[in-house]
Amino acid sequence: MSHSCATKPLQSNMTTVKNVQNQSGDSMTSNSTRRRRWAMPVAAVAAFTVLSGCAKDAPQDTWQPAGENARKIHDLQVWPFGIAGIVLLIVCAAVGYSVFKFRDRGQAIPKQSHGKPSLEIALTVLPALILIGIGIPTVSTLFDLAKTSDTECVVNVTGQQWWWEYDYPAQAGCGGIEKPIVTSGQLVIPAGQHVLLRISSRDVIHSYWIPKLNGKRDAVPGRVQTLRMQADQPGIYSGQCTEFCGLSHAYMRMEAVSLDAAGFKTWVDNQLKPYTAPTADSKYSEGEALFITNCTRCHQVNGILGTDGKEVIARPDKYVYPGVAPNLTNLMTRTTFAGAAFDLQTEACKTRLWNTPPAQFTAAYLEGVTPQCLDIVQLREWLRNPTTKKPMYADPTKLATTGGMYRGMPNLGLTEDQIDKLVAYLTERK
Amino acid sequence: MFTTGSKLFIGASVIALATAIIHGTTQDNSTVGIIGLVSATLALVFLAGINLWVRDSNVAADDAAVAATAAASTATPPGSMWPLIAGLGAALLPVGLVVGRVITWMSIIVLIVATVEWMVQSWSERASGDAAYNTMVRRRIMHPLELPVLGAIGLGIIIFSFSRIMLYLPAVAGAIAFSAVSSIVLLFGALFAAKRNVGRSLVATVCAIGAVGIIGAGVTSAIAGSREIVKHEVPSFEENTCGIETDGESDDHASRAVAAKSNLAATIVLSGGKLHAEVIGVIGAQDTVTLARSKYSYIRFENLDAEPRRLVADFGTETVDVNGTAVEESFTTCTQAVGQGGAQFLVVRPVLPSNASETPFTLNVPGVEGGVVTVIVP
C-alpha cells in the first residue's frame, strides 16, 4: 500500500510534466497560428494604405495642386505632416517600449509618485511651440487665401439639392462678359486668372470643393461666401459637395473647366448667342414642342418662344423646392448633367477629354458633346425616370412636407417616342 | 388602547375625511379634490392601523437587552432648527396669499424643504443607538440632494449679483471688471493648485470673502440700478409708397444685428442723394447688383442723408389669372424708413428673371432722383 502510495505521485507528476509540455507545445502552436491569422489582415491593411497613395485615377487628390491657392494649402500641409509623422513615430516608439519593457511579469508594482513638474512643463511647452510654429504660417496662408483685391473674374455659385448653378454677371472681368450667363454642373473659368466665386445656397447648407484648385467653402442660405479659384493650365478638375445635404448628397458633384483666354472668350460668345429654333416639321421641332409642354415649367432655355410668339419664362419657383432647375440653353456645351452626376459623353470620349494635354484641351472641350460622343443611354434613362438614376423626393404623392414642391426631377411619364424627340432637341442645345 | 403614533394618524384621518366632505359639498367640479382627499384618508387610516398593530414598535419594558441598545434609550438628541423654519414657511404662506405669488411659492418651498429635512433628521436620530452612525446615515441620504441644490443656489446668487454689477457699470468698465474678476479667480485657483498643502480653512475663507464681496457689490449695484442702455429708435415713414406701414415689416434693429452686417448679397448706401451698392468680393461702388433667381438675398440699406428714407425693391410685375380675370401682380417690397446714420435689413427673393420684364428691376429710394441701383436677375 505504501509502495503504491509512493509510486502514484511519481506517475502523476510525470503525467503532469508531459501535460505541461504538451500544453506548452499547444500554446506555442496556438500563438503561432494566432500570429499567422492576424498577420495577413494587418499586412493587407498596411499594403492597401500604402498602395492607395499610388492611385492614378484620383481626380480629387489634394496632393496634386493645379492652381495657386491649392498650392498654398499644399505647401502649408506638407511640413506639418512631416512633423506630425515624426511625433507619431516618437510616441509610438515610446508607447511600444513602455509596453514591452514594463509588461506584467508578476513583478511588484513599482513605487508610485505624483507628477514630475519638469516633465509636465516640457510636455506643455514643446507642443505649444510646435503649434505656434504651425499657427503662424497657417494664419498667414488663411489671409492669403481670403484675398480678393486681385480678382480678375467673378462668378456667382449657388448650391441647391442636388446640383450647382453658376451665373456670370455682366462684367469687364473674365475678358469681358456683356450679358449674364447661367449654366450648371461645370464651372468654366479662364486659365491663369484669379476667379472669385461668390458662393451661396438656395435651400440647405452645401460645401463647394474642387480639391486641386482650392479648399472648401460652405454655401449657406442667405450668406455670400467668397472663394478664389485659379487654374494654372487648361484642364478639367473634379469636385464634390462636402457638406451632407440630403438624400442625393453623394450625387452632388461638380467639375471646374479651365480654358485658355481665347477659348474662354469663345465659350462666352457661344453661351450668349441667340436661340436658334429647330427646323420646322422635324423631330427637332417636335422635340421643342414637347420641351415647352413638359419641361419649361422648371427648365429655362433662353430665347425659346411659345405658341404666342413670346419668350417662354420658366417658373420653377412654383414647382421645385429650391425654386430653380438647371438652365438647359447650352446643355451640350457641358459634358455632364443632373448635378454633374452623369456624363453626357461616352466613357471613351470622357477618358480622352480628361487625358487631353493642356495645350489641346480648350479646343477639345469647346467641341462640346458631339453626336459620336453622346452617351444616349444615360440621357434616355434619365428622361425615362430620373428617380431611378438619382434618389430624389419627386414622388407626387409624398410632397406634404415641401408644400407640394418637388425636390428633384419627377417622372414625367414620357413615351419612348417622346424621349427620342426630346433627346434630338437637346442634342442641338450647344 | 390607542398608541401615541396611532393617535396622530387617526386624527389626521378624521381631518382628511372632514375636509373631503366639506370640499365635496361646497365646491363644484370637485371630483379630483374628493379623490385626493379620500385617498389621503384611506392612506392615513391604513397607517393608523399599522401603528395600532405594531404598537408603535415600542419594545417591552422588561426586555433589558433591547432597552439598553434601542435608540429610544439613548440620550435625547439636540434641538433642531427645522421646526422653526417650517413654522416660518407656514406663517409666510397666508402672507403670500394676500401679498403676492412670489412669497406664496417661496413659503411653499420653505415649508416642503423644512418638512423633508425635519422628517429625515428625526428618523436618522432614532435609526440606532449610535449617534455617529445616525449622522452618517443622514448624510448619506441627504447630501446627494443637499449639496447640488445648495451649490446651484450659491452659484445662482453669485451669478445674479455679478450680473447686477455688470448692468450697473458702464460698458467699458464692465469689460474691465469682468477681466479683472476672472483674472483674480484664475490667479487664486493657480495658487491653490500650485501649493498643495494650503489649509482648507484658508481656501474657504478666501472663497467666502470673494463671494461676500460679489454679493455685497451686487446688492449695492441692484439698489443703484442699471446704467442707461441706448435704444435704437427708427422713425416712422410718412411717404407710404410700399403698402401700409407696420411695425413688423422689417427688422428695426438691423444695425445692431451681426447677421445683418456680414456676408450680405449687397449693402445699398444712400449718400449725398446718390445710391450705390457695395458687393462682397467686388471692389468699388457699384450701380448694378446681380441677384440669383428664387434665392433669398439679404440686403442692407444704409441712409447717410438727413431725411428719413426707405429702400424699395421693385422686381417687376406678372399678369396672373385670378378666376378668369387677368390681374397684374407686383413683386415689390421695401424697408421701413431709416433716419440719418440708420440701417435697415431687407430680404428679397426675385422669382422672375430680369429679362422677363420690360422695365428694369431696381432697388430705389422714393423721392431721391439719383436713388436707383439696377438689379440683374439672370
Tab-separated table of N, CA, C and O in Angstrom, chain B residues 16 19-25 27 29-41:
chain	number	residue	atom	x	y	z
B	16	ALA	N	-58.766	64.639	7.303
B	16	ALA	CA	-58.828	64.448	5.850
B	16	ALA	C	-60.242	64.097	5.411
B	16	ALA	O	-60.745	64.604	4.397
B	19	THR	N	-62.404	67.175	5.667
B	19	THR	CA	-62.077	68.091	4.566
B	19	THR	C	-62.697	67.608	3.257
B	19	THR	O	-63.216	68.401	2.470
B	20	ALA	N	-62.656	66.309	3.043
B	20	ALA	CA	-63.236	65.743	1.822
B	20	ALA	C	-64.732	66.017	1.769
B	20	ALA	O	-65.274	66.390	0.713
B	21	ILE	N	-65.387	65.863	2.915
B	21	ILE	CA	-66.839	66.104	2.936
B	21	ILE	C	-67.149	67.573	2.683
B	21	ILE	O	-67.998	67.923	1.855
B	22	ILE	N	-66.378	68.445	3.361
B	22	ILE	CA	-66.608	69.892	3.174
B	22	ILE	C	-66.323	70.292	1.733
B	22	ILE	O	-67.103	71.007	1.095
B	23	HIS	N	-65.212	69.766	1.214
B	23	HIS	CA	-64.826	70.108	-0.164
B	23	HIS	C	-65.887	69.637	-1.150
B	23	HIS	O	-66.290	70.364	-2.066
B	24	GLY	N	-66.361	68.405	-0.929
B	24	GLY	CA	-67.336	67.827	-1.864
B	24	GLY	C	-68.666	68.535	-1.834
B	24	GLY	O	-69.346	68.644	-2.865
B	25	THR	N	-69.034	69.046	-0.684
B	25	THR	CA	-70.360	69.682	-0.586
B	25	THR	C	-70.321	71.162	-0.940
B	25	THR	O	-71.359	71.742	-1.275
B	27	GLN	N	-67.851	72.692	-3.120
B	27	GLN	CA	-67.187	73.041	-4.379
B	27	GLN	C	-67.842	72.325	-5.561
B	27	GLN	O	-68.237	71.159	-5.455
B	29	ASN	N	-67.434	70.858	-9.451
B	29	ASN	CA	-66.354	70.190	-10.183
B	29	ASN	C	-65.229	69.756	-9.236
B	29	ASN	O	-64.062	70.073	-9.431
B	30	SER	N	-65.632	69.098	-8.152
B	30	SER	CA	-64.650	68.789	-7.112
B	30	SER	C	-64.178	67.340	-7.149
B	30	SER	O	-63.626	66.842	-6.181
B	31	THR	N	-64.386	66.671	-8.274
B	31	THR	CA	-64.071	65.243	-8.344
B	31	THR	C	-62.628	64.950	-7.974
B	31	THR	O	-62.337	64.078	-7.157
B	32	VAL	N	-61.731	65.702	-8.604
B	32	VAL	CA	-60.301	65.451	-8.373
B	32	VAL	C	-59.945	65.675	-6.907
B	32	VAL	O	-59.246	64.883	-6.278
B	33	GLY	N	-60.471	66.767	-6.348
B	33	GLY	CA	-60.182	67.074	-4.951
B	33	GLY	C	-60.712	65.988	-4.021
B	33	GLY	O	-60.026	65.576	-3.071
B	34	ILE	N	-61.918	65.512	-4.294
B	34	ILE	CA	-62.503	64.461	-3.446
B	34	ILE	C	-61.676	63.182	-3.540
B	34	ILE	O	-61.369	62.542	-2.521
B	35	ILE	N	-61.290	62.837	-4.769
B	35	ILE	CA	-60.471	61.627	-4.943
B	35	ILE	C	-59.179	61.746	-4.134
B	35	ILE	O	-58.784	60.836	-3.407
B	36	GLY	N	-58.544	62.924	-4.215
B	36	GLY	CA	-57.291	63.131	-3.497
B	36	GLY	C	-57.480	63.032	-1.990
B	36	GLY	O	-56.722	62.344	-1.299
B	37	LEU	N	-58.520	63.698	-1.477
B	37	LEU	CA	-58.726	63.719	-0.026
B	37	LEU	C	-59.176	62.361	0.507
B	37	LEU	O	-58.741	61.931	1.584
B	38	VAL	N	-60.029	61.686	-0.243
B	38	VAL	CA	-60.452	60.353	0.192
B	38	VAL	C	-59.260	59.393	0.159
B	38	VAL	O	-59.088	58.562	1.066
B	39	SER	N	-58.423	59.537	-0.878
B	39	SER	CA	-57.222	58.704	-0.953
B	39	SER	C	-56.324	58.966	0.244
B	39	SER	O	-55.785	58.037	0.863
B	40	ALA	N	-56.174	60.237	0.600
B	40	ALA	CA	-55.362	60.589	1.773
B	40	ALA	C	-55.958	59.987	3.032
B	40	ALA	O	-55.235	59.464	3.896
B	41	THR	N	-57.291	60.041	3.136
B	41	THR	CA	-57.965	59.473	4.307
B	41	THR	C	-57.660	57.978	4.418
B	41	THR	O	-57.293	57.476	5.493
